[in-house]
Amino acid sequence: MSILLKNIISVFSATCYGDISSVIIDHISIDSRSSHNGSNTLFFALIGPNNNAHLYIEELISEGVNNFVVSYIPEGLDDKANFIVVENTLVAFQIFAIYYRGLFDFPVIGITGSNGKTIVKEWLNFLLSPDFNIIRSPKSFNSQVGVPLSVIAINEKHNLGIFEAGISTISEMEKLEPIVKPTIGVLTNIGTSHDEGFENTTQKIAEKLLLFKSSDVLIYKKDERVDALISSKRTTFSWSFDNENVDVFVTETKISNKKTTIFYQFKGGLYEIDIPFEDMASIENAISCLLVLLYMKYDNVTIHSRMELLYPVEMRLEVKNGINNCNLIDDSYSSDFQSLKIALDFLESQNKFQKKTLILSDIFQSGLTDEELYGRVAKLVVANNIQRVIGIGQTISEFKNRFVNCVTYAHTSDFLADFENLDFSNETILVKGARSFEFEEIVAVLEQKKHETVLEINLNALSYNLNFYKAKLKPNIKIMVMVKAFGYGNGGLEIASLLEHHQVDYLGVAFADEGISLKNDGIRLPIMVLNPESTSFSSIIQHQLEPEIYNLRGLNNFLKIAEHKKLKHFPIHIKLDTGMHRLGFERNDILELIQTLKENDAVQVKSILSHMATSDDKVHYEFAKGQIQLFEELSSQMMTELQINPIRHILNTSGISNFPEAQFNMVRLGIGIYGVSNDPEEQKFLENVGTLKSVISQIRTIPAGDSVGYGRRFMAQKETKVATIPIGYADGISRAWGNGIGYVTIKNRKAKILGSVCMDMLMVEVTDVDCIEGDDVIIFGESPTVIEMAHALNTIPYEILTSISQRVKRVFYR
Ligand SMILES: *Cc1c(COP(=O)(O)O)cnc(C)c1O
């Protein structure tokens, strides 16, 4: 900016003191603390109810500022600087902005509406920035002061403007319109709530539309209420979900996998875009952006490729899970009036619960009298359908009677002391307070305590995988699911319950204890115990578990106890060794086995099984076939001589995939149900079940030459940002996964493990990851997968899964 001061003042009626004939202005300021203030600054001394900038003029002069727009000249300063005296400095400031805007002639997009203004503005900036030098209003500068401030930041390099304008009552927009002077108008949406600043919705819409008084086009979602207010001559560019009589007809929105595909008709063609959001507000905001791009004649290929990269606009508002099923919106770091409006907008968009509570501290620096301020806050509260207000602070307490259903406390500590008496459940709570009120303590009591490290188990994925394998079975083939080792590390009871729900035929565990605990927890499915010790036979019988019997010594021991207990036909499972050479009767044992069973009716052979050593490896295909053949032979011999018809089974997960001819009467499904296959082709069809998650405890940046962790095994070659995560080898993360071999995922980016994995912690590099302390970390799940980890660690996924220590809490979800 470089303007002769005399040209500036010619636009408003003013009286001038001082010689300004050749003064050049290169900076406009309303902030006495700005470091940009200097001799070529023109300072507008605004007057607010709590703040009068005239009081800082003397100080500013001492700092070298020489030109002031004032409503009066402070005493004793008459000849110390140039003064331009006007009636109202805010009006003069706005008039100056109008004049300044007039110096530039490029397209300007003006945005207003009830919700989504900031998001649409930020997204348009993102979508258009490859092609334009854009000036846009900062975060939420959409008010009577914010809009002119945004506009005077335009400079010669800009060739496109994007500004938002917000209003809370009538006659505000007509002041903002000439300042923004949009050539392209975007109306985001009209909230359903009856805004208290207006007599009715029509008045509210009419006021908003004033922003587009002289724009070339109005872009909006077709709406009768809007149509009733615009002239038929007005150029519009509209869209709709249900009215075909528009420029862009959205025929369908399809949500899948955290993204939405939007199908639309435009000029006779049918097109689609993908956006990485699922919620309605984002979809509508994205469509608003789409219309701007179409209006600006972008082709669909460009539109498609840019729209799919849209990102969440950080509103400083964080949604958290609260106690008693509440939703918590954490905005505990600010409390100006403008951001309150944004937060309430956001609260309104959260429609999970009808019930809404606002916890609000005193508001500072509003530029309004307290009387006015809390009056406006009260209106906003009604307009946004907030049922309960909890005010904290001495000032807001004085205005308690402005609100319906309101309690107040003088201090945060008073609220905390009374916390037990307040009811918070099934509602959305907005916590909004100035820094000094330390509302983070309130968030802490309202937030559901989350465990730092958890193994999240997706039960839907488990069901899905079960069905995948079931589909491979011939009709009437039974299914036993192995839930040994705590469901392969995923959780015993929850998974057993799910399997019971799916009506599998059997569960398999390794030891009696595992079976006993499932029975004690109410599981009714029959449970086979793979390696029962003789000492556990009594409790196996007592808990109606079914032992696998694999040698004569075990059989005789079991029979002794069974006879003693006078049992008849107690179910047992006979294991044959056909080549695995782990457990089982061999060919040489068969005759004695048959003889012993013939002489006894205390037990009944419920099933005969064997286990394959190489079902996952095609190299040993012939060996595997031999095992199956031997199993067929030995089991047939038993069946013939004993005249029994037991269930026969030999296949584990990879057996199911590779030897469909050997299903006999039952299969034993293990790792597959937990989402792991040894076949990469088959793997694609399985869903990930377990995600091991943690959080970032601390972040630091270390200079080149510093080291990380024990033994200084990571030496930083450059400045490195390091995050510490509270999970270590005691939780089951192998030390071999450290030292640059392994990684975790943070914000969808890989973060390499630096140095050695410690007992309870590990450190990762986050130099290029945009993350903060407390952010989620994925140790394994979609990326890295346990398969990938197993590969790098020279082991198998089974070991990774079952190594996760029991101190890691398991969380199940659907
Ligand atoms: C663990 C186990 C299974 C299941 O094996 P997966 O490879 O996980 O499918 C089947 N049978 C026996 C005897 C087992 O020990």
mmCIF file with all atom_site columns, N, CA and C in Angstrom, residues 247-302:
data_model
loop_
_atom_site.group_PDB
_atom_site.id
_atom_site.type_symbol
_atom_site.label_atom_id
_atom_site.label_alt_id
_atom_site.label_comp_id
_atom_site.label_asym_id
_atom_site.label_entity_id
_atom_site.label_seq_id
_atom_site.pdbx_PDB_ins_code
_atom_site.Cartn_x
_atom_site.Cartn_y
_atom_site.Cartn_z
_atom_site.occupancy
_atom_site.B_iso_or_equiv
_atom_site.pdbx_formal_charge
_atom_site.auth_seq_id
_atom_site.auth_comp_id
_atom_site.auth_asym_id
_atom_site.auth_atom_id
_atom_site.pdbx_PDB_model_num
ATOM 1   N N  . ASP A 1 247 ? -29.035 -25.223 -11.888 1.00 0.00 ? 247 ASP A N  1
ATOM 2   C CA . ASP A 1 247 ? -27.869 -25.363 -12.761 1.00 0.00 ? 247 ASP A CA 1
ATOM 3   C C  . ASP A 1 247 ? -27.127 -26.666 -12.486 1.00 0.00 ? 247 ASP A C  1
ATOM 4   N N  . VAL A 1 248 ? -27.029 -27.003 -11.223 1.00 0.00 ? 248 VAL A N  1
ATOM 5   C CA . VAL A 1 248 ? -26.318 -28.222 -10.853 1.00 0.00 ? 248 VAL A CA 1
ATOM 6   C C  . VAL A 1 248 ? -27.263 -29.074 -10.000 1.00 0.00 ? 248 VAL A C  1
ATOM 7   N N  . PHE A 1 249 ? -27.676 -30.190 -10.572 1.00 0.00 ? 249 PHE A N  1
ATOM 8   C CA . PHE A 1 249 ? -28.620 -31.049 -9.871  1.00 0.00 ? 249 PHE A CA 1
ATOM 9   C C  . PHE A 1 249 ? -27.851 -32.226 -9.260  1.00 0.00 ? 249 PHE A C  1
ATOM 10  N N  . VAL A 1 250 ? -27.835 -32.284 -7.955  1.00 0.00 ? 250 VAL A N  1
ATOM 11  C CA . VAL A 1 250 ? -27.123 -33.367 -7.274  1.00 0.00 ? 250 VAL A CA 1
ATOM 12  C C  . VAL A 1 250 ? -28.053 -34.568 -7.214  1.00 0.00 ? 250 VAL A C  1
ATOM 13  N N  . THR A 1 251 ? -27.718 -35.590 -7.985  1.00 0.00 ? 251 THR A N  1
ATOM 14  C CA . THR A 1 251 ? -28.643 -36.720 -8.102  1.00 0.00 ? 251 THR A CA 1
ATOM 15  C C  . THR A 1 251 ? -28.495 -37.718 -6.976  1.00 0.00 ? 251 THR A C  1
ATOM 16  N N  . GLU A 1 252 ? -27.279 -37.806 -6.437  1.00 0.00 ? 252 GLU A N  1
ATOM 17  C CA . GLU A 1 252 ? -27.066 -38.841 -5.427  1.00 0.00 ? 252 GLU A CA 1
ATOM 18  C C  . GLU A 1 252 ? -25.816 -38.534 -4.621  1.00 0.00 ? 252 GLU A C  1
ATOM 19  N N  . THR A 1 253 ? -25.821 -38.910 -3.351  1.00 0.00 ? 253 THR A N  1
ATOM 20  C CA . THR A 1 253 ? -24.583 -38.872 -2.571  1.00 0.00 ? 253 THR A CA 1
ATOM 21  C C  . THR A 1 253 ? -24.407 -40.251 -1.962  1.00 0.00 ? 253 THR A C  1
ATOM 22  N N  . LYS A 1 254 ? -23.256 -40.825 -2.207  1.00 0.00 ? 254 LYS A N  1
ATOM 23  C CA . LYS A 1 254 ? -23.023 -42.191 -1.739  1.00 0.00 ? 254 LYS A CA 1
ATOM 24  C C  . LYS A 1 254 ? -21.875 -42.171 -0.736  1.00 0.00 ? 254 LYS A C  1
ATOM 25  N N  . ILE A 1 255 ? -22.161 -42.630 0.478   1.00 0.00 ? 255 ILE A N  1
ATOM 26  C CA . ILE A 1 255 ? -21.140 -42.602 1.515   1.00 0.00 ? 255 ILE A CA 1
ATOM 27  C C  . ILE A 1 255 ? -20.528 -43.977 1.672   1.00 0.00 ? 255 ILE A C  1
ATOM 28  N N  . SER A 1 256 ? -19.210 -44.058 1.601   1.00 0.00 ? 256 SER A N  1
ATOM 29  C CA . SER A 1 256 ? -18.571 -45.330 1.918   1.00 0.00 ? 256 SER A CA 1
ATOM 30  C C  . SER A 1 256 ? -17.143 -45.073 2.346   1.00 0.00 ? 256 SER A C  1
ATOM 31  N N  . ASN A 1 257 ? -16.738 -45.785 3.362   1.00 0.00 ? 257 ASN A N  1
ATOM 32  C CA . ASN A 1 257 ? -15.334 -45.742 3.717   1.00 0.00 ? 257 ASN A CA 1
ATOM 33  C C  . ASN A 1 257 ? -14.799 -44.348 3.997   1.00 0.00 ? 257 ASN A C  1
ATOM 34  N N  . LYS A 1 258 ? -15.526 -43.592 4.814   1.00 0.00 ? 258 LYS A N  1
ATOM 35  C CA . LYS A 1 258 ? -15.089 -42.255 5.207   1.00 0.00 ? 258 LYS A CA 1
ATOM 36  C C  . LYS A 1 258 ? -15.051 -41.254 4.057   1.00 0.00 ? 258 LYS A C  1
ATOM 37  N N  . LYS A 1 259 ? -15.621 -41.605 2.901   1.00 0.00 ? 259 LYS A N  1
ATOM 38  C CA . LYS A 1 259 ? -15.706 -40.575 1.875   1.00 0.00 ? 259 LYS A CA 1
ATOM 39  C C  . LYS A 1 259 ? -17.093 -40.572 1.260   1.00 0.00 ? 259 LYS A C  1
ATOM 40  N N  . THR A 1 260 ? -17.401 -39.474 0.591   1.00 0.00 ? 260 THR A N  1
ATOM 41  C CA . THR A 1 260 ? -18.702 -39.360 -0.043  1.00 0.00 ? 260 THR A CA 1
ATOM 42  C C  . THR A 1 260 ? -18.501 -39.098 -1.525  1.00 0.00 ? 260 THR A C  1
ATOM 43  N N  . THR A 1 261 ? -19.199 -39.851 -2.347  1.00 0.00 ? 261 THR A N  1
ATOM 44  C CA . THR A 1 261 ? -19.193 -39.570 -3.776  1.00 0.00 ? 261 THR A CA 1
ATOM 45  C C  . THR A 1 261 ? -20.452 -38.773 -4.078  1.00 0.00 ? 261 THR A C  1
ATOM 46  N N  . ILE A 1 262 ? -20.256 -37.611 -4.697  1.00 0.00 ? 262 ILE A N  1
ATOM 47  C CA . ILE A 1 262 ? -21.384 -36.748 -5.040  1.00 0.00 ? 262 ILE A CA 1
ATOM 48  C C  . ILE A 1 262 ? -21.575 -36.821 -6.559  1.00 0.00 ? 262 ILE A C  1
ATOM 49  N N  . PHE A 1 263 ? -22.748 -37.256 -6.976  1.00 0.00 ? 263 PHE A N  1
ATOM 50  C CA . PHE A 1 263 ? -23.059 -37.336 -8.414  1.00 0.00 ? 263 PHE A CA 1
ATOM 51  C C  . PHE A 1 263 ? -23.885 -36.110 -8.777  1.00 0.00 ? 263 PHE A C  1
ATOM 52  N N  . TYR A 1 264 ? -23.527 -35.461 -9.889  1.00 0.00 ? 264 TYR A N  1
ATOM 53  C CA . TYR A 1 264 ? -24.311 -34.273 -10.265 1.00 0.00 ? 264 TYR A CA 1
ATOM 54  C C  . TYR A 1 264 ? -24.446 -34.134 -11.767 1.00 0.00 ? 264 TYR A C  1
ATOM 55  N N  . GLN A 1 265 ? -25.564 -33.515 -12.138 1.00 0.00 ? 265 GLN A N  1
ATOM 56  C CA . GLN A 1 265 ? -25.812 -33.207 -13.538 1.00 0.00 ? 265 GLN A CA 1
ATOM 57  C C  . GLN A 1 265 ? -25.485 -31.746 -13.766 1.00 0.00 ? 265 GLN A C  1
ATOM 58  N N  . PHE A 1 266 ? -24.734 -31.485 -14.838 1.00 0.00 ? 266 PHE A N  1
ATOM 59  C CA . PHE A 1 266 ? -24.397 -30.108 -15.167 1.00 0.00 ? 266 PHE A CA 1
ATOM 60  C C  . PHE A 1 266 ? -24.316 -29.989 -16.673 1.00 0.00 ? 266 PHE A C  1
ATOM 61  N N  . LYS A 1 267 ? -25.081 -29.076 -17.224 1.00 0.00 ? 267 LYS A N  1
ATOM 62  C CA . LYS A 1 267 ? -25.109 -28.854 -18.674 1.00 0.00 ? 267 LYS A CA 1
ATOM 63  C C  . LYS A 1 267 ? -25.266 -30.166 -19.440 1.00 0.00 ? 267 LYS A C  1
ATOM 64  N N  . GLY A 1 268 ? -26.171 -30.995 -18.998 1.00 0.00 ? 268 GLY A N  1
ATOM 65  C CA . GLY A 1 268 ? -26.474 -32.215 -19.732 1.00 0.00 ? 268 GLY A CA 1
ATOM 66  C C  . GLY A 1 268 ? -25.534 -33.387 -19.468 1.00 0.00 ? 268 GLY A C  1
ATOM 67  N N  . GLY A 1 269 ? -24.435 -33.138 -18.740 1.00 0.00 ? 269 GLY A N  1
ATOM 68  C CA . GLY A 1 269 ? -23.512 -34.241 -18.450 1.00 0.00 ? 269 GLY A CA 1
ATOM 69  C C  . GLY A 1 269 ? -23.717 -34.739 -17.022 1.00 0.00 ? 269 GLY A C  1
ATOM 70  N N  . LEU A 1 270 ? -23.298 -35.978 -16.777 1.00 0.00 ? 270 LEU A N  1
ATOM 71  C CA . LEU A 1 270 ? -23.360 -36.507 -15.417 1.00 0.00 ? 270 LEU A CA 1
ATOM 72  C C  . LEU A 1 270 ? -21.929 -36.670 -14.914 1.00 0.00 ? 270 LEU A C  1
ATOM 73  N N  . TYR A 1 271 ? -21.643 -36.080 -13.765 1.00 0.00 ? 271 TYR A N  1
ATOM 74  C CA . TYR A 1 271 ? -20.282 -36.102 -13.239 1.00 0.00 ? 271 TYR A CA 1
ATOM 75  C C  . TYR A 1 271 ? -20.288 -36.563 -11.791 1.00 0.00 ? 271 TYR A C  1
ATOM 76  N N  . GLU A 1 272 ? -19.114 -36.827 -11.283 1.00 0.00 ? 272 GLU A N  1
ATOM 77  C CA . GLU A 1 272 ? -19.035 -37.160 -9.862  1.00 0.00 ? 272 GLU A CA 1
ATOM 78  C C  . GLU A 1 272 ? -17.753 -36.613 -9.261  1.00 0.00 ? 272 GLU A C  1
ATOM 79  N N  . ILE A 1 273 ? -17.816 -36.343 -7.969  1.00 0.00 ? 273 ILE A N  1
ATOM 80  C CA . ILE A 1 273 ? -16.614 -35.970 -7.219  1.00 0.00 ? 273 ILE A CA 1
ATOM 81  C C  . ILE A 1 273 ? -16.607 -36.776 -5.927  1.00 0.00 ? 273 ILE A C  1
ATOM 82  N N  . ASP A 1 274 ? -15.420 -36.952 -5.382  1.00 0.00 ? 274 ASP A N  1
ATOM 83  C CA . ASP A 1 274 ? -15.283 -37.620 -4.079  1.00 0.00 ? 274 ASP A CA 1
ATOM 84  C C  . ASP A 1 274 ? -14.765 -36.607 -3.080  1.00 0.00 ? 274 ASP A C  1
ATOM 85  N N  . ILE A 1 275 ? -15.352 -36.601 -1.908  1.00 0.00 ? 275 ILE A N  1
ATOM 86  C CA . ILE A 1 275 ? -14.785 -35.768 -0.835  1.00 0.00 ? 275 ILE A CA 1
ATOM 87  C C  . ILE A 1 275 ? -14.537 -36.647 0.391   1.00 0.00 ? 275 ILE A C  1
ATOM 88  N N  . PRO A 1 276 ? -13.487 -36.364 1.123   1.00 0.00 ? 276 PRO A N  1
ATOM 89  C CA . PRO A 1 276 ? -13.134 -37.239 2.262   1.00 0.00 ? 276 PRO A CA 1
ATOM 90  C C  . PRO A 1 276 ? -13.927 -36.931 3.528   1.00 0.00 ? 276 PRO A C  1
ATOM 91  N N  . PHE A 1 277 ? -15.232 -36.771 3.388   1.00 0.00 ? 277 PHE A N  1
ATOM 92  C CA . PHE A 1 277 ? -16.096 -36.501 4.542   1.00 0.00 ? 277 PHE A CA 1
ATOM 93  C C  . PHE A 1 277 ? -17.393 -37.267 4.377   1.00 0.00 ? 277 PHE A C  1
ATOM 94  N N  . GLU A 1 278 ? -18.090 -37.456 5.487   1.00 0.00 ? 278 GLU A N  1
ATOM 95  C CA . GLU A 1 278 ? -19.359 -38.174 5.432   1.00 0.00 ? 278 GLU A CA 1
ATOM 96  C C  . GLU A 1 278 ? -20.532 -37.349 5.934   1.00 0.00 ? 278 GLU A C  1
ATOM 97  N N  . ASP A 1 279 ? -20.248 -36.266 6.653   1.00 0.00 ? 279 ASP A N  1
ATOM 98  C CA . ASP A 1 279 ? -21.358 -35.551 7.294   1.00 0.00 ? 279 ASP A CA 1
ATOM 99  C C  . ASP A 1 279 ? -22.025 -34.580 6.332   1.00 0.00 ? 279 ASP A C  1
ATOM 100 N N  . MET A 1 280 ? -23.287 -34.341 6.596   1.00 0.00 ? 280 MET A N  1
ATOM 101 C CA . MET A 1 280 ? -24.111 -33.527 5.707   1.00 0.00 ? 280 MET A CA 1
ATOM 102 C C  . MET A 1 280 ? -23.564 -32.109 5.569   1.00 0.00 ? 280 MET A C  1
ATOM 103 N N  . ALA A 1 281 ? -23.130 -31.517 6.675   1.00 0.00 ? 281 ALA A N  1
ATOM 104 C CA . ALA A 1 281 ? -22.641 -30.138 6.602   1.00 0.00 ? 281 ALA A CA 1
ATOM 105 C C  . ALA A 1 281 ? -21.453 -30.057 5.648   1.00 0.00 ? 281 ALA A C  1
ATOM 106 N N  . SER A 1 282 ? -20.539 -31.019 5.739   1.00 0.00 ? 282 SER A N  1
ATOM 107 C CA . SER A 1 282 ? -19.373 -31.002 4.849   1.00 0.00 ? 282 SER A CA 1
ATOM 108 C C  . SER A 1 282 ? -19.791 -31.211 3.401   1.00 0.00 ? 282 SER A C  1
ATOM 109 N N  . ILE A 1 283 ? -20.771 -32.089 3.198   1.00 0.00 ? 283 ILE A N  1
ATOM 110 C CA . ILE A 1 283 ? -21.229 -32.348 1.831   1.00 0.00 ? 283 ILE A CA 1
ATOM 111 C C  . ILE A 1 283 ? -21.784 -31.061 1.223   1.00 0.00 ? 283 ILE A C  1
ATOM 112 N N  . GLU A 1 284 ? -22.624 -30.362 1.993   1.00 0.00 ? 284 GLU A N  1
ATOM 113 C CA . GLU A 1 284 ? -23.213 -29.124 1.475   1.00 0.00 ? 284 GLU A CA 1
ATOM 114 C C  . GLU A 1 284 ? -22.155 -28.047 1.251   1.00 0.00 ? 284 GLU A C  1
ATOM 115 N N  . ASN A 1 285 ? -21.225 -27.949 2.169   1.00 0.00 ? 285 ASN A N  1
ATOM 116 C CA . ASN A 1 285 ? -20.156 -26.954 1.998   1.00 0.00 ? 285 ASN A CA 1
ATOM 117 C C  . ASN A 1 285 ? -19.317 -27.271 0.763   1.00 0.00 ? 285 ASN A C  1
ATOM 118 N N  . ALA A 1 286 ? -19.073 -28.563 0.545   1.00 0.00 ? 286 ALA A N  1
ATOM 119 C CA . ALA A 1 286 ? -18.277 -28.963 -0.626  1.00 0.00 ? 286 ALA A CA 1
ATOM 120 C C  . ALA A 1 286 ? -19.037 -28.640 -1.911  1.00 0.00 ? 286 ALA A C  1
ATOM 121 N N  . ILE A 1 287 ? -20.360 -28.825 -1.876  1.00 0.00 ? 287 ILE A N  1
ATOM 122 C CA . ILE A 1 287 ? -21.142 -28.517 -3.080  1.00 0.00 ? 287 ILE A CA 1
ATOM 123 C C  . ILE A 1 287 ? -21.102 -27.008 -3.363  1.00 0.00 ? 287 ILE A C  1
ATOM 124 N N  . SER A 1 288 ? -21.153 -26.199 -2.306  1.00 0.00 ? 288 SER A N  1
ATOM 125 C CA . SER A 1 288 ? -21.008 -24.745 -2.504  1.00 0.00 ? 288 SER A CA 1
ATOM 126 C C  . SER A 1 288 ? -19.702 -24.448 -3.240  1.00 0.00 ? 288 SER A C  1
ATOM 127 N N  . CYS A 1 289 ? -18.625 -25.111 -2.812  1.00 0.00 ? 289 CYS A N  1
ATOM 128 C CA . CYS A 1 289 ? -17.322 -24.902 -3.457  1.00 0.00 ? 289 CYS A CA 1
ATOM 129 C C  . CYS A 1 289 ? -17.355 -25.388 -4.903  1.00 0.00 ? 289 CYS A C  1
ATOM 130 N N  . LEU A 1 290 ? -17.994 -26.544 -5.104  1.00 0.00 ? 290 LEU A N  1
ATOM 131 C CA . LEU A 1 290 ? -18.102 -27.107 -6.455  1.00 0.00 ? 290 LEU A CA 1
ATOM 132 C C  . LEU A 1 290 ? -18.746 -26.098 -7.397  1.00 0.00 ? 290 LEU A C  1
ATOM 133 N N  . LEU A 1 291 ? -19.808 -25.438 -6.911  1.00 0.00 ? 291 LEU A N  1
ATOM 134 C CA . LEU A 1 291 ? -20.499 -24.487 -7.777  1.00 0.00 ? 291 LEU A CA 1
ATOM 135 C C  . LEU A 1 291 ? -19.599 -23.316 -8.158  1.00 0.00 ? 291 LEU A C  1
ATOM 136 N N  . VAL A 1 292 ? -18.803 -22.865 -7.202  1.00 0.00 ? 292 VAL A N  1
ATOM 137 C CA . VAL A 1 292 ? -17.888 -21.764 -7.522  1.00 0.00 ? 292 VAL A CA 1
ATOM 138 C C  . VAL A 1 292 ? -16.916 -22.206 -8.619  1.00 0.00 ? 292 VAL A C  1
ATOM 139 N N  . LEU A 1 293 ? -16.391 -23.418 -8.483  1.00 0.00 ? 293 LEU A N  1
ATOM 140 C CA . LEU A 1 293 ? -15.442 -23.907 -9.489  1.00 0.00 ? 293 LEU A CA 1
ATOM 141 C C  . LEU A 1 293 ? -16.114 -24.041 -10.861 1.00 0.00 ? 293 LEU A C  1
ATOM 142 N N  . LEU A 1 294 ? -17.335 -24.562 -10.865 1.00 0.00 ? 294 LEU A N  1
ATOM 143 C CA . LEU A 1 294 ? -18.049 -24.711 -12.137 1.00 0.00 ? 294 LEU A CA 1
ATOM 144 C C  . LEU A 1 294 ? -18.336 -23.340 -12.735 1.00 0.00 ? 294 LEU A C  1
ATOM 145 N N  . TYR A 1 295 ? -18.741 -22.412 -11.876 1.00 0.00 ? 295 TYR A N  1
ATOM 146 C CA . TYR A 1 295 ? -19.024 -21.061 -12.362 1.00 0.00 ? 295 TYR A CA 1
ATOM 147 C C  . TYR A 1 295 ? -17.755 -20.441 -12.959 1.00 0.00 ? 295 TYR A C  1
ATOM 148 N N  . MET A 1 296 ? -16.631 -20.753 -12.366 1.00 0.00 ? 296 MET A N  1
ATOM 149 C CA . MET A 1 296 ? -15.367 -20.217 -12.863 1.00 0.00 ? 296 MET A CA 1
ATOM 150 C C  . MET A 1 296 ? -14.804 -21.059 -14.010 1.00 0.00 ? 296 MET A C  1
ATOM 151 N N  . LYS A 1 297 ? -15.626 -21.968 -14.495 1.00 0.00 ? 297 LYS A N  1
ATOM 152 C CA . LYS A 1 297 ? -15.322 -22.749 -15.706 1.00 0.00 ? 297 LYS A CA 1
ATOM 153 C C  . LYS A 1 297 ? -14.153 -23.725 -15.546 1.00 0.00 ? 297 LYS A C  1
ATOM 154 N N  . TYR A 1 298 ? -14.026 -24.280 -14.375 1.00 0.00 ? 298 TYR A N  1
ATOM 155 C CA . TYR A 1 298 ? -13.028 -25.346 -14.198 1.00 0.00 ? 298 TYR A CA 1
ATOM 156 C C  . TYR A 1 298 ? -13.558 -26.626 -14.844 1.00 0.00 ? 298 TYR A C  1
ATOM 157 N N  . ASP A 1 299 ? -12.651 -27.449 -15.380 1.00 0.00 ? 299 ASP A N  1
ATOM 158 C CA . ASP A 1 299 ? -13.096 -28.707 -15.960 1.00 0.00 ? 299 ASP A CA 1
ATOM 159 C C  . ASP A 1 299 ? -13.215 -29.770 -14.876 1.00 0.00 ? 299 ASP A C  1
ATOM 160 N N  . ASN A 1 300 ? -13.976 -30.797 -15.196 1.00 0.00 ? 300 ASN A N  1
ATOM 161 C CA . ASN A 1 300 ? -14.285 -31.782 -14.164 1.00 0.00 ? 300 ASN A CA 1
ATOM 162 C C  . ASN A 1 300 ? -13.067 -32.557 -13.674 1.00 0.00 ? 300 ASN A C  1
ATOM 163 N N  . VAL A 1 301 ? -12.096 -32.762 -14.533 1.00 0.00 ? 301 VAL A N  1
ATOM 164 C CA . VAL A 1 301 ? -10.903 -33.506 -14.106 1.00 0.00 ? 301 VAL A CA 1
ATOM 165 C C  . VAL A 1 301 ? -10.187 -32.731 -13.000 1.00 0.00 ? 301 VAL A C  1
ATOM 166 N N  . THR A 1 302 ? -10.018 -31.439 -13.214 1.00 0.00 ? 302 THR A N  1
ATOM 167 C CA . THR A 1 302 ? -9.362  -30.609 -12.200 1.00 0.00 ? 302 THR A CA 1
ATOM 168 C C  . THR A 1 302 ? -10.196 -30.559 -10.921 1.00 0.00 ? 302 THR A C  1
#
